[in-house]
Amino acid sequence: MNQPLEDLKEAVELNYQCRAEHIRSAAVCEIFGEELWEGVVEVFDLFGFVAARRCYAWLEGVEARVTMLELPPVTSPLMALRLAHAQG
């Protein structure tokens, strides 16, 4: 596992106090206003976390790690990204 992916896995496990297993990487491209976001959203299965079975995580900028649980309305990497940006 590469270091950015390992960092995201660690962030997921710390945020939700459970074990996370990386299952795939999803390339995502979305326009927010006039800003283009193009990157990779990592998908993790969660073990030992009752509220959700899956989590999405990605890097914003150099240091920020964003995590978003797969709970309605979040059902995909793209929806996770959209909701995170809507929340600001």
Short mmCIF file of C-alpha atoms in Angstrom, two decimals, residues 4-82:
data_model
loop_
_atom_site.label_atom_id
_atom_site.label_comp_id
_atom_site.label_asym_id
_atom_site.label_seq_id
_atom_site.Cartn_x
_atom_site.Cartn_y
_atom_site.Cartn_z
CA PRO A 4 -1.07 8.38 0.80
CA LEU A 5 -3.37 5.36 0.79
CA GLU A 6 -1.97 4.17 4.12
CA ASP A 7 -2.53 7.68 5.56
CA LEU A 8 -6.15 7.63 4.41
CA LYS A 9 -6.69 4.16 5.89
CA GLU A 10 -5.27 5.39 9.18
CA ALA A 11 -7.54 8.46 9.11
CA VAL A 12 -10.61 6.27 8.54
CA GLU A 13 -9.67 3.92 11.37
CA LEU A 14 -8.99 6.79 13.77
CA ASN A 15 -12.14 8.71 12.86
CA TYR A 16 -14.47 5.74 13.24
CA GLN A 17 -12.54 3.58 15.76
CA CYS A 18 -12.77 0.43 13.65
CA ARG A 19 -10.77 -1.62 11.18
CA ALA A 20 -10.82 -0.50 7.56
CA GLU A 21 -9.92 -2.51 4.47
CA HIS A 22 -9.20 -0.78 1.16
CA ILE A 23 -11.34 -2.26 -1.61
CA ARG A 24 -10.85 0.06 -4.59
CA SER A 25 -9.82 3.43 -5.94
CA ALA A 26 -12.34 5.51 -7.89
CA ALA A 27 -11.27 8.26 -10.28
CA VAL A 28 -13.64 11.21 -9.85
CA CYS A 29 -13.98 14.43 -11.83
CA GLU A 30 -16.51 17.09 -10.80
CA ILE A 31 -17.01 20.82 -11.28
CA PHE A 32 -17.92 22.93 -8.26
CA GLY A 33 -18.87 26.39 -9.52
CA GLU A 34 -15.88 27.24 -11.65
CA GLU A 35 -13.48 24.92 -9.85
CA LEU A 36 -12.57 21.54 -11.31
CA TRP A 37 -11.91 18.76 -8.79
CA GLU A 38 -10.12 15.82 -10.31
CA GLY A 39 -8.67 13.07 -8.19
CA VAL A 40 -9.09 9.68 -6.60
CA VAL A 41 -11.55 8.71 -3.90
CA GLU A 42 -10.53 5.61 -1.96
CA VAL A 43 -13.21 3.16 -0.90
CA PHE A 44 -12.89 1.24 2.37
CA ASP A 45 -15.01 -1.48 3.93
CA LEU A 46 -15.47 -0.96 7.67
CA PHE A 47 -15.37 -3.75 10.24
CA GLY A 48 -16.71 -3.21 13.75
CA PHE A 49 -18.53 0.03 12.98
CA VAL A 50 -22.28 -0.37 13.43
CA ALA A 51 -23.60 2.74 11.64
CA ALA A 52 -22.03 2.10 8.21
CA ARG A 53 -20.34 -0.68 6.26
CA ARG A 54 -18.31 1.56 3.94
CA CYS A 55 -16.35 4.80 3.95
CA TYR A 56 -14.92 7.06 1.26
CA ALA A 57 -11.70 9.00 1.76
CA TRP A 58 -9.53 11.38 -0.25
CA LEU A 59 -6.92 14.06 0.05
CA GLU A 60 -7.80 17.74 -0.21
CA GLY A 61 -4.70 19.76 -0.92
CA VAL A 62 -1.45 18.54 0.55
CA GLU A 63 -2.40 17.62 4.10
CA ALA A 64 -6.19 17.44 4.56
CA ARG A 65 -7.72 13.98 4.73
CA VAL A 66 -11.48 13.87 4.14
CA THR A 67 -13.57 10.89 5.21
CA MET A 68 -17.26 10.35 4.51
CA LEU A 69 -19.41 7.43 5.63
CA GLU A 70 -21.64 5.65 3.14
CA LEU A 71 -24.94 6.73 4.65
CA PRO A 72 -27.85 8.18 2.63
CA PRO A 73 -27.60 10.31 0.60
CA VAL A 74 -23.98 9.16 0.18
CA THR A 75 -24.03 6.03 -1.96
CA SER A 76 -20.94 6.46 -4.15
CA PRO A 77 -17.53 8.14 -4.27
CA LEU A 78 -19.00 10.99 -6.35
CA MET A 79 -21.86 11.58 -3.91
CA ALA A 80 -19.40 11.61 -1.00
CA LEU A 81 -17.33 14.27 -2.75
CA ARG A 82 -20.40 16.35 -3.62
#
